[in-house]
Every structure is written in C-alpha cells, then in structure tokens.
GROMACS .gro file of N, CA and C in nm:
model
  228
    1UNK      N    1  -0.597  -3.048  -0.456
    1UNK     CA    2  -0.550  -3.099  -0.612
    1UNK      C    3  -0.636  -2.970  -0.703
    2UNK      N    4  -0.543  -3.002  -0.817
    2UNK     CA    5  -0.544  -2.946  -0.940
    2UNK      C    6  -0.687  -2.892  -0.933
    3UNK      N    7  -0.778  -3.045  -0.944
    3UNK     CA    8  -0.936  -3.015  -0.956
    3UNK      C    9  -0.966  -2.913  -0.872
    4UNK      N   10  -0.953  -2.926  -0.756
    4UNK     CA   11  -0.980  -2.803  -0.620
    4UNK      C   12  -0.895  -2.690  -0.716
    5UNK      N   13  -0.797  -2.667  -0.677
    5UNK     CA   14  -0.813  -2.518  -0.724
    5UNK      C   15  -0.834  -2.463  -0.916
    6UNK      N   16  -0.899  -2.531  -1.001
    6UNK     CA   17  -0.953  -2.523  -1.153
    6UNK      C   18  -1.070  -2.465  -1.096
    7UNK      N   19  -1.155  -2.577  -0.985
    7UNK     CA   20  -1.295  -2.508  -0.956
    7UNK      C   21  -1.307  -2.362  -0.841
    8UNK      N   22  -1.190  -2.358  -0.789
    8UNK     CA   23  -1.172  -2.256  -0.701
    8UNK      C   24  -1.161  -2.153  -0.838
    9UNK      N   25  -1.079  -2.139  -0.900
    9UNK     CA   26  -1.061  -1.984  -1.001
    9UNK      C   27  -1.223  -2.007  -1.068
   10UNK      N   28  -1.298  -2.101  -1.107
   10UNK     CA   29  -1.409  -2.146  -1.226
   10UNK      C   30  -1.516  -2.007  -1.176
   11UNK      N   31  -1.546  -2.066  -1.045
   11UNK     CA   32  -1.567  -1.997  -0.909
   11UNK      C   33  -1.594  -1.870  -0.924
   12UNK      N   34  -1.448  -1.785  -0.910
   12UNK     CA   35  -1.406  -1.662  -0.894
   12UNK      C   36  -1.478  -1.609  -1.045
   13UNK      N   37  -1.375  -1.651  -1.150
   13UNK     CA   38  -1.422  -1.664  -1.289
   13UNK      C   39  -1.589  -1.568  -1.326
   14UNK      N   40  -1.672  -1.696  -1.217
   14UNK     CA   41  -1.790  -1.661  -1.268
   14UNK      C   42  -1.889  -1.556  -1.230
   15UNK      N   43  -1.798  -1.498  -1.077
   15UNK     CA   44  -1.843  -1.395  -1.025
   15UNK      C   45  -1.889  -1.263  -1.051
   16UNK      N   46  -1.931  -1.175  -1.018
   16UNK     CA   47  -1.993  -1.045  -1.062
   16UNK      C   48  -1.852  -0.970  -0.918
   17UNK      N   49  -1.821  -1.042  -0.884
   17UNK     CA   50  -1.706  -0.974  -0.791
   17UNK      C   51  -1.598  -0.943  -0.768
   18UNK      N   52  -1.491  -0.815  -0.751
   18UNK     CA   53  -1.345  -0.802  -0.790
   18UNK      C   54  -1.304  -0.866  -0.701
   19UNK      N   55  -1.230  -0.956  -0.771
   19UNK     CA   56  -1.084  -1.045  -0.709
   19UNK      C   57  -0.965  -1.059  -0.796
   20UNK      N   58  -0.859  -1.125  -0.667
   20UNK     CA   59  -0.710  -1.144  -0.721
   20UNK      C   60  -0.689  -1.285  -0.700
   21UNK      N   61  -0.697  -1.379  -0.735
   21UNK     CA   62  -0.618  -1.587  -0.735
   21UNK      C   63  -0.457  -1.515  -0.671
   22UNK      N   64  -0.394  -1.528  -0.601
   22UNK     CA   65  -0.279  -1.501  -0.590
   22UNK      C   66  -0.224  -1.673  -0.583
   23UNK      N   67  -0.145  -1.712  -0.627
   23UNK     CA   68  -0.114  -1.840  -0.650
   23UNK      C   69   0.072  -1.838  -0.618
   24UNK      N   70   0.033  -1.962  -0.461
   24UNK     CA   71   0.140  -1.895  -0.448
   24UNK      C   72   0.254  -2.063  -0.426
   25UNK      N   73   0.398  -2.057  -0.421
   25UNK     CA   74   0.451  -2.156  -0.392
   25UNK      C   75   0.497  -2.139  -0.275
   26UNK      N   76   0.591  -2.250  -0.206
   26UNK     CA   77   0.677  -2.275  -0.106
   26UNK      C   78   0.653  -2.142  -0.001
   27UNK      N   79   0.604  -2.120   0.113
   27UNK     CA   80   0.596  -1.964   0.132
   27UNK      C   81   0.724  -2.030   0.310
   28UNK      N   82   0.809  -1.947   0.327
   28UNK     CA   83   0.874  -1.919   0.370
   28UNK      C   84   0.866  -1.794   0.491
   29UNK      N   85   0.935  -1.855   0.623
   29UNK     CA   86   0.884  -1.710   0.707
   29UNK      C   87   1.009  -1.610   0.713
   30UNK      N   88   1.012  -1.565   0.580
   30UNK     CA   89   1.093  -1.461   0.585
   30UNK      C   90   1.053  -1.302   0.648
   31UNK      N   91   1.133  -1.201   0.629
   31UNK     CA   92   1.074  -1.036   0.652
   31UNK      C   93   1.108  -1.037   0.451
   32UNK      N   94   0.997  -0.977   0.419
   32UNK     CA   95   0.968  -0.902   0.308
   32UNK      C   96   1.177  -0.845   0.292
   33UNK      N   97   1.186  -0.845   0.164
   33UNK     CA   98   1.386  -0.782   0.100
   33UNK      C   99   1.392  -0.757  -0.043
   34UNK      N  100   1.263  -0.784  -0.092
   34UNK     CA  101   1.270  -0.755  -0.255
   34UNK      C  102   1.150  -0.768  -0.260
   35UNK      N  103   1.038  -0.657  -0.422
   35UNK     CA  104   0.929  -0.634  -0.468
   35UNK      C  105   0.899  -0.825  -0.526
   36UNK      N  106   0.783  -0.816  -0.452
   36UNK     CA  107   0.776  -1.020  -0.516
   36UNK      C  108   0.796  -0.989  -0.717
   37UNK      N  109   0.804  -1.129  -0.749
   37UNK     CA  110   0.816  -1.160  -0.898
   37UNK      C  111   0.671  -1.174  -0.902
   38UNK      N  112   0.583  -1.151  -0.965
   38UNK     CA  113   0.543  -1.136  -1.081
   38UNK      C  114   0.467  -1.254  -1.189
   39UNK      N  115   0.409  -1.347  -1.247
   39UNK     CA  116   0.374  -1.374  -1.365
   39UNK      C  117   0.261  -1.435  -1.398
   40UNK      N  118   0.180  -1.398  -1.506
   40UNK     CA  119   0.084  -1.465  -1.537
   40UNK      C  120   0.061  -1.613  -1.573
   41UNK      N  121   0.177  -1.622  -1.606
   41UNK     CA  122   0.218  -1.792  -1.702
   41UNK      C  123   0.254  -1.897  -1.643
   42UNK      N  124   0.353  -1.837  -1.558
   42UNK     CA  125   0.412  -1.995  -1.538
   42UNK      C  126   0.449  -1.891  -1.379
   43UNK      N  127   0.549  -2.036  -1.300
   43UNK     CA  128   0.545  -1.919  -1.151
   43UNK      C  129   0.725  -1.863  -1.187
   44UNK      N  130   0.733  -1.796  -1.178
   44UNK     CA  131   0.866  -1.699  -1.105
   44UNK      C  132   0.955  -1.735  -1.039
   45UNK      N  133   0.898  -1.809  -0.927
   45UNK     CA  134   1.024  -1.886  -0.872
   45UNK      C  135   0.965  -2.015  -0.722
   46UNK      N  136   1.010  -2.081  -0.672
   46UNK     CA  137   0.916  -2.214  -0.607
   46UNK      C  138   0.990  -2.150  -0.480
   47UNK      N  139   1.001  -2.053  -0.439
   47UNK     CA  140   0.957  -2.027  -0.255
   47UNK      C  141   0.895  -1.842  -0.300
   48UNK      N  142   0.833  -1.827  -0.212
   48UNK     CA  143   0.773  -1.670  -0.164
   48UNK      C  144   0.800  -1.632   0.016
   49UNK      N  145   0.873  -1.512   0.007
   49UNK     CA  146   0.927  -1.471   0.149
   49UNK      C  147   0.774  -1.388   0.227
   50UNK      N  148   0.780  -1.454   0.336
   50UNK     CA  149   0.593  -1.412   0.399
   50UNK      C  150   0.617  -1.222   0.417
   51UNK      N  151   0.750  -1.151   0.420
   51UNK     CA  152   0.707  -1.006   0.393
   51UNK      C  153   0.675  -1.047   0.247
   52UNK      N  154   0.679  -1.062   0.170
   52UNK     CA  155   0.673  -1.016   0.013
   52UNK      C  156   0.546  -1.060  -0.012
   53UNK      N  157   0.503  -1.190   0.020
   53UNK     CA  158   0.349  -1.178  -0.007
   53UNK      C  159   0.250  -1.120   0.001
   54UNK      N  160   0.322  -1.083   0.221
   54UNK     CA  161   0.226  -0.999   0.334
   54UNK      C  162   0.173  -0.866   0.177
   55UNK      N  163   0.327  -0.750   0.155
   55UNK     CA  164   0.330  -0.682   0.121
   55UNK      C  165   0.237  -0.668  -0.053
   56UNK      N  166   0.279  -0.757  -0.068
   56UNK     CA  167   0.207  -0.755  -0.240
   56UNK      C  168   0.029  -0.804  -0.203
   57UNK      N  169   0.000  -0.866  -0.058
   57UNK     CA  170  -0.125  -0.847  -0.118
   57UNK      C  171  -0.229  -0.691  -0.043
   58UNK      N  172  -0.106  -0.674   0.062
   58UNK     CA  173  -0.140  -0.492   0.132
   58UNK      C  174  -0.158  -0.410   0.012
   59UNK      N  175  -0.060  -0.439  -0.125
   59UNK     CA  176  -0.155  -0.356  -0.201
   59UNK      C  177  -0.248  -0.359  -0.287
   60UNK      N  178  -0.255  -0.534  -0.304
   60UNK     CA  179  -0.398  -0.576  -0.421
   60UNK      C  180  -0.541  -0.494  -0.340
   61UNK      N  181  -0.495  -0.427  -0.205
   61UNK     CA  182  -0.613  -0.388  -0.173
   61UNK      C  183  -0.749  -0.260  -0.225
   62UNK      N  184  -0.588  -0.205  -0.280
   62UNK     CA  185  -0.645  -0.026  -0.385
   62UNK      C  186  -0.563  -0.041  -0.483
   63UNK      N  187  -0.536  -0.204  -0.525
   63UNK     CA  188  -0.487  -0.182  -0.695
   63UNK      C  189  -0.556  -0.219  -0.764
   64UNK      N  190  -0.607  -0.194  -0.911
   64UNK     CA  191  -0.684  -0.248  -1.010
   64UNK      C  192  -0.564  -0.349  -1.066
   65UNK      N  193  -0.515  -0.391  -1.072
   65UNK     CA  194  -0.391  -0.410  -1.180
   65UNK      C  195  -0.368  -0.557  -1.189
   66UNK      N  196  -0.439  -0.645  -1.054
   66UNK     CA  197  -0.430  -0.766  -1.110
   66UNK      C  198  -0.602  -0.847  -1.106
   67UNK      N  199  -0.682  -0.724  -1.073
   67UNK     CA  200  -0.845  -0.773  -1.088
   67UNK      C  201  -0.872  -0.859  -1.171
   68UNK      N  202  -0.949  -0.965  -1.139
   68UNK     CA  203  -1.003  -1.076  -1.296
   68UNK      C  204  -0.856  -1.146  -1.293
   69UNK      N  205  -0.801  -1.161  -1.246
   69UNK     CA  206  -0.648  -1.218  -1.278
   69UNK      C  207  -0.573  -1.298  -1.165
   70UNK      N  208  -0.528  -1.392  -1.240
   70UNK     CA  209  -0.440  -1.552  -1.104
   70UNK      C  210  -0.277  -1.525  -1.128
   71UNK      N  211  -0.226  -1.423  -1.046
   71UNK     CA  212  -0.131  -1.432  -1.043
   71UNK      C  213  -0.050  -1.537  -0.967
   72UNK      N  214   0.040  -1.533  -1.023
   72UNK     CA  215   0.226  -1.666  -0.975
   72UNK      C  216   0.272  -1.561  -0.892
   73UNK      N  217   0.358  -1.565  -0.798
   73UNK     CA  218   0.386  -1.510  -0.670
   73UNK      C  219   0.524  -1.550  -0.660
   74UNK      N  220   0.661  -1.506  -0.656
   74UNK     CA  221   0.779  -1.609  -0.589
   74UNK      C  222   0.840  -1.436  -0.571
   75UNK      N  223   0.977  -1.527  -0.464
   75UNK     CA  224   1.125  -1.428  -0.476
   75UNK      C  225   1.233  -1.451  -0.496
   76UNK      N  226   1.280  -1.336  -0.550
   76UNK     CA  227   1.440  -1.326  -0.583
   76UNK      C  228   1.521  -1.444  -0.459
   0.00000   0.00000   0.00000
C-alpha cells in the first residue's frame, strides 16, 4: 500500500545506512536493450525490463549518484 511505501522510506531516511530505494513499475522479463530511464519526481515509464533494472542495481553498488534518494526507473 501507499502507507507501507511511505513507512519504508521513512525508516530508510532516518537510518545512518547508505541506501538507495529504487521505485519500479511493472517488471517485464526481457533482456537489457537501453540504459534505464531515471527520474526523481515522477515515473518515466509504466514498465521496466528486468535486464535494465538489473544493470542499474549492479551499477549502484559502486555509485554514489543516488545515495539517500529514491529514483523511479523505467524502460524506453
């Protein structure tokens, strides 16, 4: 529910951990085709390919670009 998502964000925002909360639309079981679309204010698409989601998540292991943020992700 929306309240659960808000609570999830509140717990992360108050923690001392390095975190990134990736907000996903419907996930399609398709391979990587293009870099993922990312926005902080609104979803960029209604679907995301699992290959693009996976690539983004792996990139975030070393990246600080979205630390303490909650990007929306989508596919072209």
